[in-house]
Amino acid sequence: MSTQHIATRGRRRRLLAGVLPVALATPLLLAAPVQAAAGSRSCGWTLMPSRSPGSVRNFLFAAAADPGRTDRLWAVGDRISPQDARMVAPVADHWNGSGWSARVLPGRQSNLLGVYAAGRSNVWAVGFYIIALDNTVPVIDHFNGKAWLTVPSPRIGYGVLSGVAGTSGRSIWAIGRKLGRPAVTIIEHYNGRTWARVPGPSPARADYIDFGAIKVLSDHDVWVAGDYVRTDGVFRTLIEHFDGHAWRIVPSPNLGTGSNYLSGIAALGAHRIWAVGKVQDGPRFRPLGLLWNGHTWKARVLPAIGSGDNSLNGLTAAPGGVLWAVGSAAGPGGALRTLTERYQAGHWRIVASPSPGTADNALYAATVTGAHAVWAVGGWYSGSRGKTIALRRCQP
């Protein structure tokens, strides 16, 4: 996989050719936990052993803390089948405080891009099921404490669900996009019994929409961030807000004349919300940050490593008014290395983080557990094999 592929948020959703539909609702298989390495409680970033089932490729694209538990979380993504590289299956990994358990749903050509844990036995994940090249349908999976099963969701034709979050098990939002032109956003809500599609706006004449970063502050205060492109090929930021009654597009800035992308969103309060991504600066990309002050969004370029591409893919809030953004940055040899940035007291700064191997690494998501531990997950390459990556640090 190229550096551009692993670095770009939208590219991780590339569809696969030559696949056929298979059964959707099959329990996941449970693998033995991977135990943590000694000394993993260091306050710096520590590389934690993680499962990579199969022999071709494994990535984790989303993470969510397991509520009511001290240091536990879920991470979801996909793996390529070792029997057939055209077959992709969803992966849901769970950290139980001392090791990872990897659950794989065999025989399904789908990918999970978002996860939300409403309770110990109430976890939701969203993504897409691959029918054929460029044809996918949204998928919603649910963990009931014993098994993961696909649940009924609104029929919307071809599309992708890429983010999920909520306030409880009785109020959950899922977001994504329909395939085709013009591109249209997807917004769905779960009321504790069923999922229903909710009307929402879309940019006029958009050829493509990437709509996957969501933050739910309350049932009447929900923010979603992403990007879209028209026929000129230049991506623009896209932010929408739900006020308890209706969704609307909120004007958001773009820096320069090149493409701007948003991939993560988090809040330190109703009037202190950040969204992160990347902005095109000549031949390279630099980290991008947008701040909501209660009235308008303002954009700034965030710190970067070196003179190569930098991208921020995920964002999470931690206690004490701290934010953590994660992504990737090109190293001296051109290979991507993990990138983590910390926001505190009005300033962003880069924090050193480990990158296994010498090939591409990328972090896609971050979360904070009940123990105030910060986690970041993603993928890296060992030869031609893609493996999951998980980093942990205590807070602060």
Tab-separated table of C-alpha atoms in Angstrom:
chain	number	residue	atom	x	y	z
A	1	MET	CA	0.000	0.000	0.000
A	2	SER	CA	1.282	3.426	-0.872
A	3	THR	CA	2.040	6.237	1.525
A	4	GLN	CA	-0.884	8.196	0.078
A	5	HIS	CA	-3.278	5.314	0.710
A	6	ILE	CA	-2.516	4.814	4.377
A	7	ALA	CA	-2.367	8.542	5.037
A	8	THR	CA	-5.680	9.617	3.577
A	9	ARG	CA	-8.805	9.072	5.621
A	10	GLY	CA	-11.146	8.639	2.676
A	11	ARG	CA	-8.809	6.192	0.938
A	12	ARG	CA	-9.122	3.680	3.770
A	13	ARG	CA	-12.668	3.117	2.524
A	14	ARG	CA	-11.543	1.970	-0.931
A	15	LEU	CA	-13.882	-0.692	-2.249
A	16	LEU	CA	-12.701	-4.078	-3.466
A	17	ALA	CA	-13.325	-5.633	-6.866
A	18	GLY	CA	-14.442	-9.145	-7.663
A	19	VAL	CA	-16.503	-9.883	-4.535
A	20	LEU	CA	-19.898	-11.487	-4.015
A	21	PRO	CA	-22.478	-10.888	-1.256
A	22	VAL	CA	-22.526	-13.307	1.669
A	23	ALA	CA	-24.600	-13.768	4.847
A	24	LEU	CA	-24.742	-10.772	7.198
A	25	ALA	CA	-25.669	-12.031	10.667
A	26	THR	CA	-23.057	-14.429	12.014
A	27	PRO	CA	-21.621	-14.488	15.556
A	28	LEU	CA	-18.005	-13.394	15.877
A	29	LEU	CA	-15.206	-15.713	16.854
A	30	LEU	CA	-13.321	-14.986	20.057
A	31	ALA	CA	-9.548	-15.230	20.106
A	32	ALA	CA	-7.407	-15.547	23.210
A	33	PRO	CA	-6.338	-12.208	24.714
A	34	VAL	CA	-2.965	-10.710	23.902
A	35	GLN	CA	-1.321	-9.741	27.182
A	36	ALA	CA	0.203	-6.331	27.811
A	37	ALA	CA	3.942	-5.901	27.929
A	38	ALA	CA	5.703	-5.179	31.178
A	39	GLY	CA	6.108	-1.493	31.924
A	40	SER	CA	3.039	-0.538	29.871
A	41	ARG	CA	1.874	1.895	32.571
A	42	SER	CA	4.470	4.493	31.592
A	43	CYS	CA	3.143	8.022	31.164
A	44	GLY	CA	4.695	8.299	27.701
A	45	TRP	CA	3.188	6.649	24.638
A	46	THR	CA	3.673	2.891	24.869
A	47	LEU	CA	3.237	0.434	22.028
A	48	MET	CA	0.754	-2.193	23.237
A	49	PRO	CA	0.642	-5.709	21.753
A	50	SER	CA	-2.484	-6.117	19.614
A	51	ARG	CA	-4.106	-8.836	17.543
A	52	SER	CA	-3.741	-9.007	13.748
A	53	PRO	CA	-5.840	-12.021	12.680
A	54	GLY	CA	-5.096	-13.366	9.235
A	55	SER	CA	-1.968	-13.048	7.169
A	56	VAL	CA	-2.607	-10.182	4.748
A	57	ARG	CA	-3.891	-6.899	6.208
A	58	ASN	CA	-5.436	-5.634	9.447
A	59	PHE	CA	-6.366	-2.038	10.339
A	60	LEU	CA	-8.310	-0.409	13.184
A	61	PHE	CA	-10.273	2.704	12.179
A	62	ALA	CA	-12.284	3.656	15.298
A	63	ALA	CA	-12.141	3.345	19.085
A	64	ALA	CA	-14.504	3.943	21.998
A	65	ALA	CA	-14.109	3.640	25.759
A	66	ASP	CA	-16.075	0.882	27.481
A	67	PRO	CA	-18.247	2.867	29.951
A	68	GLY	CA	-18.318	2.010	33.627
A	69	ARG	CA	-14.996	0.192	33.453
A	70	THR	CA	-11.625	1.447	34.576
A	71	ASP	CA	-9.408	0.894	31.530
A	72	ARG	CA	-11.315	-0.920	28.803
A	73	LEU	CA	-12.154	-0.062	25.238
A	74	TRP	CA	-13.396	-1.298	21.876
A	75	ALA	CA	-11.632	-0.801	18.540
A	76	VAL	CA	-13.065	-1.785	15.153
A	77	GLY	CA	-11.765	-2.105	11.609
A	78	ASP	CA	-11.211	-4.834	9.064
A	79	ARG	CA	-8.934	-7.640	7.971
A	80	ILE	CA	-8.243	-9.253	4.622
A	81	SER	CA	-8.856	-12.996	4.609
A	82	PRO	CA	-5.694	-15.143	4.511
A	83	GLN	CA	-7.556	-17.522	2.165
A	84	ASP	CA	-8.513	-14.887	-0.416
A	85	ALA	CA	-7.166	-11.325	-0.534
A	86	ARG	CA	-10.436	-10.197	-2.145
A	87	MET	CA	-12.368	-11.129	0.987
A	88	VAL	CA	-12.569	-8.516	3.727
A	89	ALA	CA	-14.117	-9.157	7.133
A	90	PRO	CA	-14.975	-6.807	10.018
A	91	VAL	CA	-12.887	-6.892	13.184
A	92	ALA	CA	-13.912	-5.819	16.693
A	93	ASP	CA	-11.131	-5.848	19.296
A	94	HIS	CA	-11.678	-5.445	23.036
A	95	TRP	CA	-9.097	-4.377	25.637
A	96	ASN	CA	-10.080	-5.885	29.008
A	97	GLY	CA	-7.532	-4.032	31.134
A	98	SER	CA	-4.677	-6.457	30.600
A	99	GLY	CA	-4.926	-7.798	27.049
A	100	TRP	CA	-6.705	-7.675	23.696
A	101	SER	CA	-9.314	-10.112	22.409
A	102	ALA	CA	-9.873	-10.014	18.643
A	103	ARG	CA	-13.291	-10.925	17.292
A	104	VAL	CA	-13.558	-11.593	13.567
A	105	LEU	CA	-16.758	-12.110	11.605
A	106	PRO	CA	-15.861	-14.667	8.926
A	107	GLY	CA	-17.384	-14.820	5.475
A	108	ARG	CA	-18.525	-11.198	5.309
A	109	GLN	CA	-17.221	-8.610	2.874
A	110	SER	CA	-17.580	-5.602	5.111
A	111	ASN	CA	-15.625	-3.017	7.051
A	112	LEU	CA	-16.334	-1.211	10.325
A	113	LEU	CA	-15.494	2.512	10.507
A	114	GLY	CA	-17.189	3.718	13.695
A	115	VAL	CA	-17.930	2.379	17.193
A	116	TYR	CA	-19.909	3.587	20.232
A	117	ALA	CA	-20.170	1.771	23.576
A	118	ALA	CA	-23.416	2.592	25.406
A	119	GLY	CA	-22.798	-0.058	28.075
A	120	ARG	CA	-20.876	-3.196	28.926
A	121	SER	CA	-23.263	-5.301	26.843
A	122	ASN	CA	-24.478	-2.619	24.463
A	123	VAL	CA	-21.914	-1.718	21.795
A	124	TRP	CA	-22.683	-0.421	18.304
A	125	ALA	CA	-20.472	-0.386	15.203
A	126	VAL	CA	-21.176	0.961	11.711
A	127	GLY	CA	-19.596	0.555	8.298
A	128	PHE	CA	-20.414	-0.916	4.918
A	129	TYR	CA	-20.993	-4.232	3.199
A	130	ILE	CA	-19.341	-4.725	-0.198
A	131	ILE	CA	-21.549	-5.938	-3.016
A	132	ALA	CA	-19.184	-5.108	-5.894
A	133	LEU	CA	-16.686	-2.465	-6.912
A	134	ASP	CA	-18.123	0.965	-5.950
A	135	ASN	CA	-21.340	-0.665	-4.694
A	136	THR	CA	-21.749	-0.915	-0.931
A	137	VAL	CA	-24.664	-0.825	1.503
A	138	PRO	CA	-24.568	0.563	5.064
A	139	VAL	CA	-24.122	-1.875	7.930
A	140	ILE	CA	-25.004	-1.536	11.628
A	141	ASP	CA	-23.688	-4.213	13.995
A	142	HIS	CA	-24.573	-4.658	17.678
A	143	PHE	CA	-22.794	-6.473	20.522
A	144	ASN	CA	-25.228	-7.750	23.162
A	145	GLY	CA	-22.632	-9.028	25.595
A	146	LYS	CA	-22.329	-12.431	23.954
A	147	ALA	CA	-22.120	-11.968	20.185
A	148	TRP	CA	-22.038	-9.377	17.420
A	149	LEU	CA	-25.040	-9.429	15.089
A	150	THR	CA	-26.137	-7.249	12.198
A	151	VAL	CA	-29.358	-5.372	13.002
A	152	PRO	CA	-32.062	-4.016	10.648
A	153	SER	CA	-31.480	-0.459	9.451
A	154	PRO	CA	-33.245	1.898	7.034
A	155	ARG	CA	-33.117	0.910	3.361
A	156	ILE	CA	-31.315	3.704	1.550
A	157	GLY	CA	-29.685	1.957	-1.394
A	158	TYR	CA	-25.933	2.140	-1.886
A	159	GLY	CA	-23.985	3.979	0.787
A	160	VAL	CA	-21.580	3.959	3.717
A	161	LEU	CA	-21.956	4.628	7.439
A	162	SER	CA	-18.718	6.014	8.859
A	163	GLY	CA	-19.435	7.366	12.369
A	164	VAL	CA	-21.608	6.576	15.390
A	165	ALA	CA	-22.066	8.197	18.819
A	166	GLY	CA	-24.783	8.835	21.375
A	167	THR	CA	-25.809	9.901	24.860
A	168	SER	CA	-27.177	6.514	25.981
A	169	GLY	CA	-28.487	3.224	24.664
A	170	ARG	CA	-31.757	5.011	23.858
A	171	SER	CA	-30.326	7.840	21.773
A	172	ILE	CA	-27.635	7.046	19.197
A	173	TRP	CA	-26.707	8.777	15.934
A	174	ALA	CA	-25.080	7.186	12.875
A	175	ILE	CA	-23.772	9.215	9.929
A	176	GLY	CA	-22.391	8.586	6.471
A	177	ARG	CA	-23.074	9.156	2.800
A	178	LYS	CA	-25.055	7.760	-0.120
A	179	LEU	CA	-23.152	6.719	-3.217
A	180	GLY	CA	-23.781	8.393	-6.534
A	181	ARG	CA	-24.030	11.946	-7.853
A	182	PRO	CA	-24.946	14.325	-6.474
A	183	ALA	CA	-23.525	13.039	-3.192
A	184	VAL	CA	-25.953	13.033	-0.247
A	185	THR	CA	-25.348	12.767	3.499
A	186	ILE	CA	-26.909	9.991	5.587
A	187	ILE	CA	-28.104	10.679	9.145
A	188	GLU	CA	-29.819	7.963	11.191
A	189	HIS	CA	-31.081	7.865	14.789
A	190	TYR	CA	-31.745	4.983	17.194
A	191	ASN	CA	-34.398	5.509	19.879
A	192	GLY	CA	-33.733	2.354	21.881
A	193	ARG	CA	-35.949	0.200	19.653
A	194	THR	CA	-35.379	0.930	15.975
A	195	TRP	CA	-33.149	2.885	13.598
A	196	ALA	CA	-34.752	5.567	11.421
A	197	ARG	CA	-33.378	7.933	8.822
A	198	VAL	CA	-33.469	11.624	9.766
A	199	PRO	CA	-33.622	14.436	7.187
A	200	GLY	CA	-30.356	16.337	6.867
A	201	PRO	CA	-28.811	18.834	4.458
A	202	SER	CA	-26.139	18.128	1.846
A	203	PRO	CA	-23.831	20.549	0.008
A	204	ALA	CA	-25.249	21.590	-3.350
A	205	ARG	CA	-23.907	19.720	-6.388
A	206	ALA	CA	-21.360	17.701	-4.391
A	207	ASP	CA	-19.645	14.924	-6.343
A	208	TYR	CA	-18.339	13.238	-3.180
A	209	ILE	CA	-18.878	13.569	0.586
A	210	ASP	CA	-16.786	12.116	3.432
A	211	PHE	CA	-18.931	12.535	6.551
A	212	GLY	CA	-17.603	10.590	9.509
A	213	ALA	CA	-16.530	12.621	12.562
A	214	ILE	CA	-19.317	12.986	15.137
A	215	LYS	CA	-19.556	14.458	18.634
A	216	VAL	CA	-22.744	14.210	20.705
A	217	LEU	CA	-22.784	16.682	23.587
A	218	SER	CA	-26.478	16.147	24.386
A	219	ASP	CA	-29.717	15.134	22.695
A	220	HIS	CA	-30.064	18.712	21.426
A	221	ASP	CA	-26.422	19.441	20.622
A	222	VAL	CA	-24.771	17.185	18.020
A	223	TRP	CA	-21.911	18.110	15.683
A	224	VAL	CA	-20.666	16.290	12.576
A	225	ALA	CA	-17.557	17.120	10.535
A	226	GLY	CA	-16.211	15.969	7.194
A	227	ASP	CA	-15.531	17.286	3.711
A	228	TYR	CA	-16.938	17.338	0.198
A	229	VAL	CA	-15.840	18.032	-3.361
A	230	ARG	CA	-17.509	19.460	-6.445
A	231	THR	CA	-16.403	19.198	-10.064
A	232	ASP	CA	-13.275	21.322	-9.532
A	233	GLY	CA	-11.622	18.530	-7.524
A	234	VAL	CA	-10.881	20.774	-4.507
A	235	PHE	CA	-12.154	19.427	-1.177
A	236	ARG	CA	-13.863	21.801	1.265
A	237	THR	CA	-14.691	21.425	4.934
A	238	LEU	CA	-18.232	20.385	5.885
A	239	ILE	CA	-19.741	20.864	9.369
A	240	GLU	CA	-23.355	20.225	10.379
A	241	HIS	CA	-25.189	20.753	13.675
A	242	PHE	CA	-28.366	19.373	15.280
A	243	ASP	CA	-30.096	21.663	17.789
A	244	GLY	CA	-32.734	19.219	18.967
A	245	HIS	CA	-35.145	20.105	16.155
A	246	ALA	CA	-33.339	20.052	12.814
A	247	TRP	CA	-29.956	19.628	11.152
A	248	ARG	CA	-28.287	22.518	9.351
A	249	ILE	CA	-24.973	23.184	7.621
A	250	VAL	CA	-22.816	25.566	9.675
A	251	PRO	CA	-20.420	27.726	7.626
A	252	SER	CA	-16.834	26.514	8.076
A	253	PRO	CA	-13.590	28.055	6.808
A	254	ASN	CA	-10.994	26.686	4.393
A	255	LEU	CA	-7.342	27.728	4.296
A	256	GLY	CA	-5.608	28.588	1.041
A	257	THR	CA	-6.783	27.525	-2.391
A	258	GLY	CA	-6.060	23.798	-2.052
A	259	SER	CA	-8.083	20.990	-0.519
A	260	ASN	CA	-9.165	21.017	3.148
A	261	TYR	CA	-10.268	17.837	4.937
A	262	LEU	CA	-11.811	17.188	8.384
A	263	SER	CA	-11.504	13.764	10.020
A	264	GLY	CA	-11.952	14.207	13.788
A	265	ILE	CA	-14.055	16.249	16.208
A	266	ALA	CA	-14.112	16.619	20.005
A	267	ALA	CA	-15.425	19.091	22.581
A	268	LEU	CA	-14.100	20.711	25.731
A	269	GLY	CA	-17.486	22.396	26.172
A	270	ALA	CA	-20.430	23.642	24.155
A	271	HIS	CA	-18.409	26.690	23.073
A	272	ARG	CA	-15.011	24.996	22.813
A	273	ILE	CA	-15.212	22.450	20.013
A	274	TRP	CA	-12.315	21.427	17.792
A	275	ALA	CA	-12.258	19.636	14.447
A	276	VAL	CA	-9.004	18.401	12.884
A	277	GLY	CA	-7.810	17.117	9.530
A	278	LYS	CA	-5.353	18.357	6.939
A	279	VAL	CA	-4.905	21.203	4.453
A	280	GLN	CA	-3.053	21.243	1.160
A	281	ASP	CA	-0.021	23.538	1.273
A	282	GLY	CA	1.643	23.481	-2.133
A	283	PRO	CA	2.857	19.938	-2.824
A	284	ARG	CA	2.286	18.685	0.738
A	285	PHE	CA	-0.402	18.433	3.426
A	286	ARG	CA	-0.197	20.068	6.854
A	287	PRO	CA	-2.343	19.425	9.977
A	288	LEU	CA	-5.517	21.512	10.082
A	289	GLY	CA	-7.509	22.616	13.127
A	290	LEU	CA	-10.886	24.383	13.323
A	291	LEU	CA	-12.180	25.919	16.575
A	292	TRP	CA	-15.831	26.714	17.389
A	293	ASN	CA	-16.106	29.594	19.867
A	294	GLY	CA	-19.874	29.511	20.195
A	295	HIS	CA	-20.455	31.804	17.213
A	296	THR	CA	-18.115	30.930	14.335
A	297	TRP	CA	-15.532	28.391	13.244
A	298	LYS	CA	-11.960	29.641	12.851
A	299	ALA	CA	-9.172	27.710	11.101
A	300	ARG	CA	-5.466	27.428	11.762
A	301	VAL	CA	-2.539	25.305	10.650
A	302	LEU	CA	-1.311	23.063	13.474
A	303	PRO	CA	2.292	21.957	14.143
A	304	ALA	CA	3.842	19.610	11.582
A	305	ILE	CA	6.829	17.265	11.469
A	306	GLY	CA	9.378	17.816	8.713
A	307	SER	CA	8.594	18.965	5.183
A	308	GLY	CA	6.502	15.982	4.053
A	309	ASP	CA	2.796	15.162	4.343
A	310	ASN	CA	1.151	15.446	7.779
A	311	SER	CA	-2.425	14.362	8.492
A	312	LEU	CA	-4.620	14.309	11.601
A	313	ASN	CA	-7.257	11.574	11.441
A	314	GLY	CA	-8.748	11.355	14.941
A	315	LEU	CA	-9.398	13.544	17.985
A	316	THR	CA	-10.474	12.951	21.591
A	317	ALA	CA	-10.931	15.050	24.730
A	318	ALA	CA	-9.230	14.186	28.012
A	319	PRO	CA	-9.712	15.533	31.553
A	320	GLY	CA	-8.206	18.916	32.424
A	321	GLY	CA	-9.092	20.672	29.177
A	322	VAL	CA	-6.747	18.487	27.111
A	323	LEU	CA	-7.216	17.256	23.542
A	324	TRP	CA	-5.275	14.553	21.734
A	325	ALA	CA	-5.106	14.441	17.931
A	326	VAL	CA	-3.606	11.444	16.099
A	327	GLY	CA	-2.567	10.739	12.530
A	328	SER	CA	0.591	10.300	10.478
A	329	ALA	CA	3.590	12.251	9.212
A	330	ALA	CA	6.144	11.447	6.537
A	331	GLY	CA	9.554	10.577	7.979
A	332	PRO	CA	12.982	11.413	6.530
A	333	GLY	CA	12.918	8.342	4.291
A	334	GLY	CA	9.384	9.016	3.053
A	335	ALA	CA	7.637	6.302	5.089
A	336	LEU	CA	4.774	7.480	7.282
A	337	ARG	CA	5.273	7.477	11.037
A	338	THR	CA	2.683	7.926	13.790
A	339	LEU	CA	1.801	11.529	14.682
A	340	THR	CA	0.269	12.641	17.998
A	341	GLU	CA	-0.459	16.212	19.071
A	342	ARG	CA	-1.642	17.533	22.419
A	343	TYR	CA	-3.734	20.659	23.047
A	344	GLN	CA	-3.571	22.300	26.466
A	345	ALA	CA	-3.903	25.876	27.717
A	346	GLY	CA	-4.523	27.223	24.238
A	347	HIS	CA	-1.511	25.614	22.539
A	348	TRP	CA	-0.930	22.587	20.306
A	349	ARG	CA	2.365	20.722	20.424
A	350	ILE	CA	3.709	17.525	18.907
A	351	VAL	CA	4.354	14.646	21.312
A	352	ALA	CA	6.775	11.884	20.348
A	353	SER	CA	5.111	8.529	19.633
A	354	PRO	CA	6.480	5.118	18.623
A	355	SER	CA	6.157	3.603	15.140
A	356	PRO	CA	6.846	-0.132	14.744
A	357	GLY	CA	8.971	-1.244	11.807
A	358	THR	CA	10.358	0.935	9.022
A	359	ALA	CA	7.358	1.004	6.632
A	360	ASP	CA	4.157	3.087	6.750
A	361	ASN	CA	2.331	3.700	10.048
A	362	ALA	CA	-0.915	5.621	10.595
A	363	LEU	CA	-3.171	6.316	13.568
A	364	TYR	CA	-6.875	6.711	12.753
A	365	ALA	CA	-8.673	7.135	16.081
A	366	ALA	CA	-8.198	7.997	19.747
A	367	THR	CA	-10.239	7.643	22.924
A	368	VAL	CA	-9.871	8.120	26.695
A	369	THR	CA	-10.887	5.363	29.127
A	370	GLY	CA	-12.288	5.643	32.642
A	371	ALA	CA	-8.767	5.343	34.012
A	372	HIS	CA	-7.914	8.565	32.112
A	373	ALA	CA	-5.625	6.545	29.850
A	374	VAL	CA	-5.350	7.841	26.282
A	375	TRP	CA	-5.440	5.261	23.501
A	376	ALA	CA	-4.700	5.574	19.786
A	377	VAL	CA	-5.280	2.840	17.183
A	378	GLY	CA	-4.495	2.354	13.503
A	379	GLY	CA	-2.333	0.191	11.263
A	380	TRP	CA	1.236	-0.368	10.066
A	381	TYR	CA	3.064	-2.453	7.507
A	382	SER	CA	5.491	-5.282	8.144
A	383	GLY	CA	6.659	-6.211	4.683
A	384	SER	CA	3.494	-6.751	2.643
A	385	ARG	CA	1.379	-7.530	5.702
A	386	GLY	CA	-0.725	-4.852	7.383
A	387	LYS	CA	-1.016	-5.099	11.163
A	388	THR	CA	-3.029	-3.333	13.812
A	389	ILE	CA	-1.330	-0.789	16.042
A	390	ALA	CA	-2.390	0.352	19.523
A	391	LEU	CA	-0.679	3.037	21.602
A	392	ARG	CA	-1.433	3.898	25.229
A	393	ARG	CA	-0.331	6.612	27.647
A	394	CYS	CA	-1.489	7.646	31.082
A	395	GLN	CA	-2.952	11.119	31.561
A	396	PRO	CA	-1.176	13.437	31.876
